[in-house]
Coordinates of N, CA and C in Angstrom, one line a residue:
X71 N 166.6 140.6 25.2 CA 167.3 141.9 25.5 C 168.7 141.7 25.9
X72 N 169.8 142.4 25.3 CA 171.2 142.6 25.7 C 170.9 143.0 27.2
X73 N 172.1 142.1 27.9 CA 172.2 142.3 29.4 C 173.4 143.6 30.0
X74 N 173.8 143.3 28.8 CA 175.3 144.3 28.8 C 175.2 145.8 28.6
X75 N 175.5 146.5 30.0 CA 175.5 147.5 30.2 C 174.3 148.1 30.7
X76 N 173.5 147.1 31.2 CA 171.9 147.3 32.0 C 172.8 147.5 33.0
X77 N 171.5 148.1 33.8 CA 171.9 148.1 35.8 C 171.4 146.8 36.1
X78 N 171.8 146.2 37.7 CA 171.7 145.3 37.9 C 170.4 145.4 38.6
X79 N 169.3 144.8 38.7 CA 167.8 145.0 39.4 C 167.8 145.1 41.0
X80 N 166.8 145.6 41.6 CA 166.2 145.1 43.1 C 166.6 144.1 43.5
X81 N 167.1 143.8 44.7 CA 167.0 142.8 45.2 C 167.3 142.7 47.2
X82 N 167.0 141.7 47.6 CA 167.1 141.7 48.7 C 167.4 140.2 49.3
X83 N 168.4 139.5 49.4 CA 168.7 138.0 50.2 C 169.8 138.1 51.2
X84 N 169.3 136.8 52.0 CA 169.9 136.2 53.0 C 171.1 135.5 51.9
X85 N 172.5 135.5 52.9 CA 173.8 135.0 52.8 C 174.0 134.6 53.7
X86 N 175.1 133.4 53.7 CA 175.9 132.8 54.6 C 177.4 133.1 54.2
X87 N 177.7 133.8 54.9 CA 179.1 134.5 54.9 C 179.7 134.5 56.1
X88 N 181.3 134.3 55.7 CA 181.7 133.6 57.6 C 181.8 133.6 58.9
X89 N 180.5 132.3 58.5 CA 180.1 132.0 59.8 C 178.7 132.3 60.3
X90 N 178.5 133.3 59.6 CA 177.0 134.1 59.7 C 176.2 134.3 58.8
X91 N 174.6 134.8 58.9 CA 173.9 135.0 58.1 C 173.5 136.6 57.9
X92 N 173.7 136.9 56.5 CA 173.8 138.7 56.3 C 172.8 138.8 55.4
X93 N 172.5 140.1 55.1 CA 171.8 140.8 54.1 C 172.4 141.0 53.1
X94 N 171.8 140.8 51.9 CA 172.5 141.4 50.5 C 171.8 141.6 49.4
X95 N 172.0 143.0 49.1 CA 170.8 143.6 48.6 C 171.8 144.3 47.4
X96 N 170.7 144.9 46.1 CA 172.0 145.7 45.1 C 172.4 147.3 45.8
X97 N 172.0 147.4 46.8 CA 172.2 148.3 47.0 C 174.0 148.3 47.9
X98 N 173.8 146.7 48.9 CA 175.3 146.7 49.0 C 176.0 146.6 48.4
X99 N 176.3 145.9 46.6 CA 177.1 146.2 45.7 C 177.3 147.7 45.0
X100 N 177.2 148.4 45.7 CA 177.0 149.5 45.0 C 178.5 150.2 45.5
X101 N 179.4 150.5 44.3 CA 180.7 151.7 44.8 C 181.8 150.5 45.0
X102 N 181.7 149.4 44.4 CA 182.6 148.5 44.1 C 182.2 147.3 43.1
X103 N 183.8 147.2 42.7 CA 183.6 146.3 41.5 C 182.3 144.7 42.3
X104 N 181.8 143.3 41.5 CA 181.6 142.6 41.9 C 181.4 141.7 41.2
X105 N 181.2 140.1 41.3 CA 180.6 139.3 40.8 C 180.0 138.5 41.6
X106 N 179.2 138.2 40.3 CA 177.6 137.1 40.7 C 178.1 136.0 40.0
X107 N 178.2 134.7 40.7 CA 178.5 133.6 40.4 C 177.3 132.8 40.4
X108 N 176.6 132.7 39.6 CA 175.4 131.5 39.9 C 175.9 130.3 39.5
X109 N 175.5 129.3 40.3 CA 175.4 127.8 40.3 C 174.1 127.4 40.3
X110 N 173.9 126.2 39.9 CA 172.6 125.0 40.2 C 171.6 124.8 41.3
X111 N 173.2 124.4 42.1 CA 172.7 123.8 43.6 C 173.9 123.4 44.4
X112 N 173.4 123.2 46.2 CA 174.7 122.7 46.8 C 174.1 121.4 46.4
X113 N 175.5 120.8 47.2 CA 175.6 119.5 47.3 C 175.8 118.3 45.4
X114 N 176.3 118.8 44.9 CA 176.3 118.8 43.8 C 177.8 118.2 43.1
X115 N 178.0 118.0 41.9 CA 179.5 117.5 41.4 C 180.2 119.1 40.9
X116 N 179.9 120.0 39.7 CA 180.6 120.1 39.0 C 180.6 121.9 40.2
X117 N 179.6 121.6 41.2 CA 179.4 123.3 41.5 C 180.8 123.2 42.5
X118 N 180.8 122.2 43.3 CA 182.3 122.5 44.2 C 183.3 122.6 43.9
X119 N 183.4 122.3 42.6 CA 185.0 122.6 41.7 C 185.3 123.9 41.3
X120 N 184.0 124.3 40.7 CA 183.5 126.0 40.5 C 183.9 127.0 41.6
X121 N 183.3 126.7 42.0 CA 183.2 127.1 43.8 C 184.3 127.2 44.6
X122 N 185.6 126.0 44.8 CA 186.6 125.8 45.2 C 187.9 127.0 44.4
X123 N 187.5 126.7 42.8 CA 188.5 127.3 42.6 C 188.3 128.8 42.7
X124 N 187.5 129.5 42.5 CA 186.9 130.6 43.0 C 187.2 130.9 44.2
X125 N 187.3 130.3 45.1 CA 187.8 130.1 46.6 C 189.2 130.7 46.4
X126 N 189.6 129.5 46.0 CA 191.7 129.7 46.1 C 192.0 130.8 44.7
X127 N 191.2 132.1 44.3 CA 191.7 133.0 43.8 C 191.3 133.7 44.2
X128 N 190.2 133.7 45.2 CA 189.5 134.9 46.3 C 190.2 136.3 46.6
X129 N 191.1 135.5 47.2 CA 192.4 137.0 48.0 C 192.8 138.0 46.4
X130 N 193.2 137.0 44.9 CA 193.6 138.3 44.3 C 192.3 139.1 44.0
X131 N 191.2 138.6 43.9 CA 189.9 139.3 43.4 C 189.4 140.4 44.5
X132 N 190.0 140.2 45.9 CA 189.6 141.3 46.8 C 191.1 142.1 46.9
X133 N 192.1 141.7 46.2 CA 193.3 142.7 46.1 C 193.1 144.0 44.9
X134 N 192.1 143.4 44.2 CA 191.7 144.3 43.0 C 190.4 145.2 43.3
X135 N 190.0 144.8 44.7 CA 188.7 146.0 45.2 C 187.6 145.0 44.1
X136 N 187.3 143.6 44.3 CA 186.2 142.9 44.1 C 185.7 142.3 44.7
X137 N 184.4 142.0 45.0 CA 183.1 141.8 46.2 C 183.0 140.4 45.2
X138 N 183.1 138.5 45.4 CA 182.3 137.7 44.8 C 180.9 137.4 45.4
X139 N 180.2 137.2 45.1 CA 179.0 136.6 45.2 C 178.2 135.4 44.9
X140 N 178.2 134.1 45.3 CA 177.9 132.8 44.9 C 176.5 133.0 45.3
X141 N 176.0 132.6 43.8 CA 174.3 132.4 44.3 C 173.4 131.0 43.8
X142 N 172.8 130.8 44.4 CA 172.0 129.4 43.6 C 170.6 129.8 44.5
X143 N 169.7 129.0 44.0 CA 168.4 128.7 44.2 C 168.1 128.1 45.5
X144 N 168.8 127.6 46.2 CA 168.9 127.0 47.5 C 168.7 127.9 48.6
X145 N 168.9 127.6 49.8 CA 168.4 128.8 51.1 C 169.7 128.9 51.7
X146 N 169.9 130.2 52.6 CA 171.3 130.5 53.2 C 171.6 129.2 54.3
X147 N 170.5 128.5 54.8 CA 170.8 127.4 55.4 C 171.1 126.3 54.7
X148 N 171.1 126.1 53.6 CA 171.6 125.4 52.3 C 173.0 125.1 52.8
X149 N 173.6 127.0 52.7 CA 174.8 126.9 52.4 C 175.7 126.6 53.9
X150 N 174.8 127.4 54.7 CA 175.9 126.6 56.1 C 176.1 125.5 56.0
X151 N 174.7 124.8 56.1 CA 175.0 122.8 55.8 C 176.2 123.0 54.8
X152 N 175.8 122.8 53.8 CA 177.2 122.6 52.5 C 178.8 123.3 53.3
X153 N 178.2 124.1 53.7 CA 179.8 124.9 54.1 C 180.2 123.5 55.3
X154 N 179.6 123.2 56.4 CA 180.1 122.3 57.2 C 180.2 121.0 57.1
X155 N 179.8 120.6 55.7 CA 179.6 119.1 55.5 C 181.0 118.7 54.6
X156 N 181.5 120.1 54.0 CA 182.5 119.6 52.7 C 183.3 120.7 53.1
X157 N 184.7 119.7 52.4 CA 186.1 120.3 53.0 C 186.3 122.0 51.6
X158 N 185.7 121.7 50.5 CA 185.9 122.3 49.4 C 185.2 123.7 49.9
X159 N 184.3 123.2 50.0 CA 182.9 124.8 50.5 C 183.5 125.4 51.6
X160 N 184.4 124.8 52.7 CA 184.9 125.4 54.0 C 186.2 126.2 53.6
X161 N 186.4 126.0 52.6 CA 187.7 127.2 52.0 C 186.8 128.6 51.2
X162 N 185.7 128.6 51.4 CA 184.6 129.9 50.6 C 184.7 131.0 51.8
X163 N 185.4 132.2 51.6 CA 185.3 132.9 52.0 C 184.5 134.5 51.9
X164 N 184.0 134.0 50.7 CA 183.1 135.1 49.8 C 181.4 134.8 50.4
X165 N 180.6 136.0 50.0 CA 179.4 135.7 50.8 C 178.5 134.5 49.2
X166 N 177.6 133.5 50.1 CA 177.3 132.7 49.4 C 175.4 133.0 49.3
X167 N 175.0 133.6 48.1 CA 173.5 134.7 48.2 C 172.4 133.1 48.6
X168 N 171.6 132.8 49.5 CA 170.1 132.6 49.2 C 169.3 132.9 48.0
X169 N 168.6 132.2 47.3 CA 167.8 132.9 46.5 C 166.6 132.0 45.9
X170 N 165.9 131.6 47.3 CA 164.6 130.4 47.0 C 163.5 130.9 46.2
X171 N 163.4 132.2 46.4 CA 162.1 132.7 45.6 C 161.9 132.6 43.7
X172 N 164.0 132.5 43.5 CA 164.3 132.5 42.0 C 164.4 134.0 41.7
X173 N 163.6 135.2 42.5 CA 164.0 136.5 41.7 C 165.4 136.8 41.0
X174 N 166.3 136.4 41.9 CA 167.7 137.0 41.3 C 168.2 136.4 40.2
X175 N 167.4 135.0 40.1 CA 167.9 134.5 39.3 C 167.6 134.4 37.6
X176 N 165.9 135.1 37.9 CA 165.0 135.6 37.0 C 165.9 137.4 37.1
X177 N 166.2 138.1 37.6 CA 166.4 139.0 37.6 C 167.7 139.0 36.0
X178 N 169.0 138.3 36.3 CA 170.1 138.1 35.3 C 169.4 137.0 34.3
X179 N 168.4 136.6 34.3 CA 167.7 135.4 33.3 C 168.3 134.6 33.2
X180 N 169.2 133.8 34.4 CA 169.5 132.4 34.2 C 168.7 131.3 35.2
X181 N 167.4 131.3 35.2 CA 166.7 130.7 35.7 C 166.0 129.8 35.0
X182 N 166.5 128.5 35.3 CA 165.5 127.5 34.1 C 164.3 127.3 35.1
X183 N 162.6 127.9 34.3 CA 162.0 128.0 35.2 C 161.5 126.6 35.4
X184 N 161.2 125.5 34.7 CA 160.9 124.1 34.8 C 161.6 123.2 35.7
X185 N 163.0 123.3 36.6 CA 163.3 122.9 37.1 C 163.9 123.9 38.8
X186 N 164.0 125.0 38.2 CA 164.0 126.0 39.7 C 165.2 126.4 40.3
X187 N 166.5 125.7 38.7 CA 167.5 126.2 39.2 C 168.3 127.0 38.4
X188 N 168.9 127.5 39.0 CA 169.9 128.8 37.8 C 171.1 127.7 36.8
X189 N 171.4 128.2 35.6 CA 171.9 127.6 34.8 C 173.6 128.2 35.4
X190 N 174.3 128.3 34.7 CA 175.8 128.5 35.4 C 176.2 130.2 34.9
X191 N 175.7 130.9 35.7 CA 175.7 132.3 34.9 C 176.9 133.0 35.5
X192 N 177.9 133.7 35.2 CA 178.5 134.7 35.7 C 178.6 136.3 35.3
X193 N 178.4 137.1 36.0 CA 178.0 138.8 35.6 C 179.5 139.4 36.9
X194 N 180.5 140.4 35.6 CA 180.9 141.2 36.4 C 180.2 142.3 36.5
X195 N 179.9 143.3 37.3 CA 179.4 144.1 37.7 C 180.0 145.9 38.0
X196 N 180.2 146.9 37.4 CA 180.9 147.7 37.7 C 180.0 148.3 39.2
X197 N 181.7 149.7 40.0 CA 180.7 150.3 40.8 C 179.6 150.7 40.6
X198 N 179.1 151.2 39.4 CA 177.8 151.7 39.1 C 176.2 151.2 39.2
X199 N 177.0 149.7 39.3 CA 175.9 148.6 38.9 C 175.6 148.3 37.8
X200 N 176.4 148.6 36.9 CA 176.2 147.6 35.0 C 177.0 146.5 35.1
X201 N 176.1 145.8 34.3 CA 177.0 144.7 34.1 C 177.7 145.2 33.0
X202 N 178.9 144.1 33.1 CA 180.3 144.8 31.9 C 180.5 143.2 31.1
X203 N 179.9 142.1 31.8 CA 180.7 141.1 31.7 C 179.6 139.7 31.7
X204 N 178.7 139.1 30.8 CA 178.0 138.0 31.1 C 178.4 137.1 30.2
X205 N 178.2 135.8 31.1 CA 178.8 134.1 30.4 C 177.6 133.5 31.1
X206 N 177.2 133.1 30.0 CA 176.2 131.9 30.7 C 176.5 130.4 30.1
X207 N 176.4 129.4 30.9 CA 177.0 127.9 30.3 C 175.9 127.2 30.8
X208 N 175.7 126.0 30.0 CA 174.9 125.1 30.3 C 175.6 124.5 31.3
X209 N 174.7 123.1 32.2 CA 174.6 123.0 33.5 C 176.3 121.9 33.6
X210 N 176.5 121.3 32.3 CA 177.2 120.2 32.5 C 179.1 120.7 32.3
X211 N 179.1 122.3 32.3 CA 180.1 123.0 31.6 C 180.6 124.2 32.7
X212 N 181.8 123.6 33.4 CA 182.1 124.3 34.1 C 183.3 125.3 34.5
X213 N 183.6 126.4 35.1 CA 184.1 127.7 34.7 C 185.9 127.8 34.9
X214 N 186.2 128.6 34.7 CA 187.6 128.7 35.1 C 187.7 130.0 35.7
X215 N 188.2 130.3 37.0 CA 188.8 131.5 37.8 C 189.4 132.0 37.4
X216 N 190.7 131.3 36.8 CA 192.1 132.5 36.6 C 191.0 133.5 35.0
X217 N 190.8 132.5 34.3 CA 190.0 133.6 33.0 C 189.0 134.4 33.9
X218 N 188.3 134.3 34.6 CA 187.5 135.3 34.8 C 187.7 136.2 36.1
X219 N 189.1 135.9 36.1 CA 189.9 137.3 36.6 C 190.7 138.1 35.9
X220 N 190.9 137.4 34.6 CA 191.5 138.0 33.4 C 191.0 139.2 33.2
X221 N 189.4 138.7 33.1 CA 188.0 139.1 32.2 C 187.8 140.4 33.2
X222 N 187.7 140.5 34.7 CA 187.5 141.5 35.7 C 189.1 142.7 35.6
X223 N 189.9 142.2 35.2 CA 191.2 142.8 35.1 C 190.7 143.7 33.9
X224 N 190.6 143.1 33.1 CA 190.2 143.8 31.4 C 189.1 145.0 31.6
X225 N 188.3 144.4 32.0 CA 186.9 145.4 32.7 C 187.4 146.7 33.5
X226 N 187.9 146.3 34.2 CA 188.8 147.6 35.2 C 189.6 148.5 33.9
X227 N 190.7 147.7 33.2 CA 191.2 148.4 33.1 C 190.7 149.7 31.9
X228 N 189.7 148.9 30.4 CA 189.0 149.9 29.6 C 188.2 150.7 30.9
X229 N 187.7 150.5 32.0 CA 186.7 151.7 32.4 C 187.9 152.7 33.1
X230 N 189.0 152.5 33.2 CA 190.0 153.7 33.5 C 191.2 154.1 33.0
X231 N 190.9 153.6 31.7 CA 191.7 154.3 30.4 C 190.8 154.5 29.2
X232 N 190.0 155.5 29.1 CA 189.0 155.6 28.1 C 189.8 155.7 27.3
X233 N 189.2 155.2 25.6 CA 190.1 155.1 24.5 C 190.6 153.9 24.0
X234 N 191.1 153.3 25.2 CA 191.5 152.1 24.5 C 190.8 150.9 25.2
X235 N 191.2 149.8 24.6 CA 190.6 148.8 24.6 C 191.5 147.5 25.0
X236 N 191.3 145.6 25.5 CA 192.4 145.0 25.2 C 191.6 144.1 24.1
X237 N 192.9 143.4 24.1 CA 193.0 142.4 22.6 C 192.3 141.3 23.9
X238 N 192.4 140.0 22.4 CA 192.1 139.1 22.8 C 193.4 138.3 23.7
X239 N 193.0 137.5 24.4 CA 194.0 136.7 25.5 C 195.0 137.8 26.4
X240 N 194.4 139.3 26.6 CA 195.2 140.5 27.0 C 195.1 139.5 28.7
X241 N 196.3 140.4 29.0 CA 196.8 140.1 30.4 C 197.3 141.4 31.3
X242 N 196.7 141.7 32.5 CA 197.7 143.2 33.2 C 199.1 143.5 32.7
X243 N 199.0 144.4 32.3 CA 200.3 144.9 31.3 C 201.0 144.6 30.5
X244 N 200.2 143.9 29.6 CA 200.2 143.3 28.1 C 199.8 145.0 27.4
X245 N 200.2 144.7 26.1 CA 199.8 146.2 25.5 C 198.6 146.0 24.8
X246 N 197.5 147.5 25.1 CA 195.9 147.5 24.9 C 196.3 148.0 23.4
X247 N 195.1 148.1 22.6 CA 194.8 149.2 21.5 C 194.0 150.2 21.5
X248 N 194.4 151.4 21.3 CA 193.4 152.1 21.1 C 193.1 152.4 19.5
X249 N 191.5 151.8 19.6 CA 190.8 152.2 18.3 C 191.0 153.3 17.0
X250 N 191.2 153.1 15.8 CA 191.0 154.1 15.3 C 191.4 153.8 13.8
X251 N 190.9 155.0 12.8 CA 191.0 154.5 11.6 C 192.4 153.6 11.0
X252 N 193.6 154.5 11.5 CA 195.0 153.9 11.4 C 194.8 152.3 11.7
X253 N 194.0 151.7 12.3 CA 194.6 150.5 12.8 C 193.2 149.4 11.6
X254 N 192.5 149.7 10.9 CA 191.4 149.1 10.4 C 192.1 148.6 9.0
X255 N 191.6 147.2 9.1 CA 192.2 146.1 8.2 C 193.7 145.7 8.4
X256 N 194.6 146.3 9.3 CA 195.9 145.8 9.6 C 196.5 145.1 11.1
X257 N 195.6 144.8 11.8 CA 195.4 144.0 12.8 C 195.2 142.2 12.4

């Protein structure tokens, strides 16, 4: 089943978020943009690079009214440990989800269920709760930030300019197209 433009399901986890352990449920994403960053596992090679750089683009992703979300298979006490053990994870200022049971991760279907851990998923998320935006990568293939701030920029901007659309490699205030017979076969 197409994931795109479902709502995002039930849910209910423990986070480590700074400093502390919170609730996060879909109901607190609800009435702002968000993303779900799933990873593997802590303590790991290619998740802290993921992770880090994610980190050091934090501030513009919450200047644009976006909530991140790092989730893996691991427990919120996972992530304190990892948060105080490594200098990379101590720059994460975003809440980091729990999710030992696997629901959430069965919820977006990036759960390889044979080994118990989520594949490398990312879902933007509108206020509504649809997803607008899924990438899923195998485990050895890892993400780039500045693109999938692009990707959230692009998202924002078709849901508040109906009509038009962007191009490919579009950038905030690059010029969009809007659709239409005039433009078919001359693009």
């Amino acid at each position: 089943m197409a994931i795109i433009n479902t709502r995002i399901k039930a849910f209910k986890a423990e986070a480590y978020h700074n400093g502390k352990f919170v609730t996060v449920t879909d109901e607190t994403v609800q009435g702002k943009w968000s993303i779900f960053f799933f990873y593997p596992a802590d303590f790991t090679f290619v998740c802290p690079t993921e992770l880090g750089d994610v980190a050091d683009l934090y501030p513009e992703f919450q200047q644009i009214g976006v909530e991140v979300y790092a989730v893996s298979t691991d427990t919120h006490f996972t992530h304190k440990a990892w948060h105080d053990a490594s200098e990379t994870i101590k720059k994460i200022g975003y809440p980091m989800i729990g999710d030992p049971t696997h629901a959430i991760a069965r919820n977006f279907d990036v759960l390889i269920e044979d080994e118990g851990l989520a594949l490398r998923g990312t879902f933007v998320v509108n206020p509504e709760g649809e997803i607008k935006v899924a990438e899923i990568h195998d485990l050895g293939i890892g993400r780039d930030a500045a693109e999938l701030l692009r990707k959230v920029k692009a998202a924002q901007y078709v849901a508040t300019h109906p009509g038009e659309v962007c191009p490919a490699k579009w950038k905030e205030g690059e010029a969009t197209l809007a659709p239409s017979l005039d433009l078919v076969g001359k693009i």
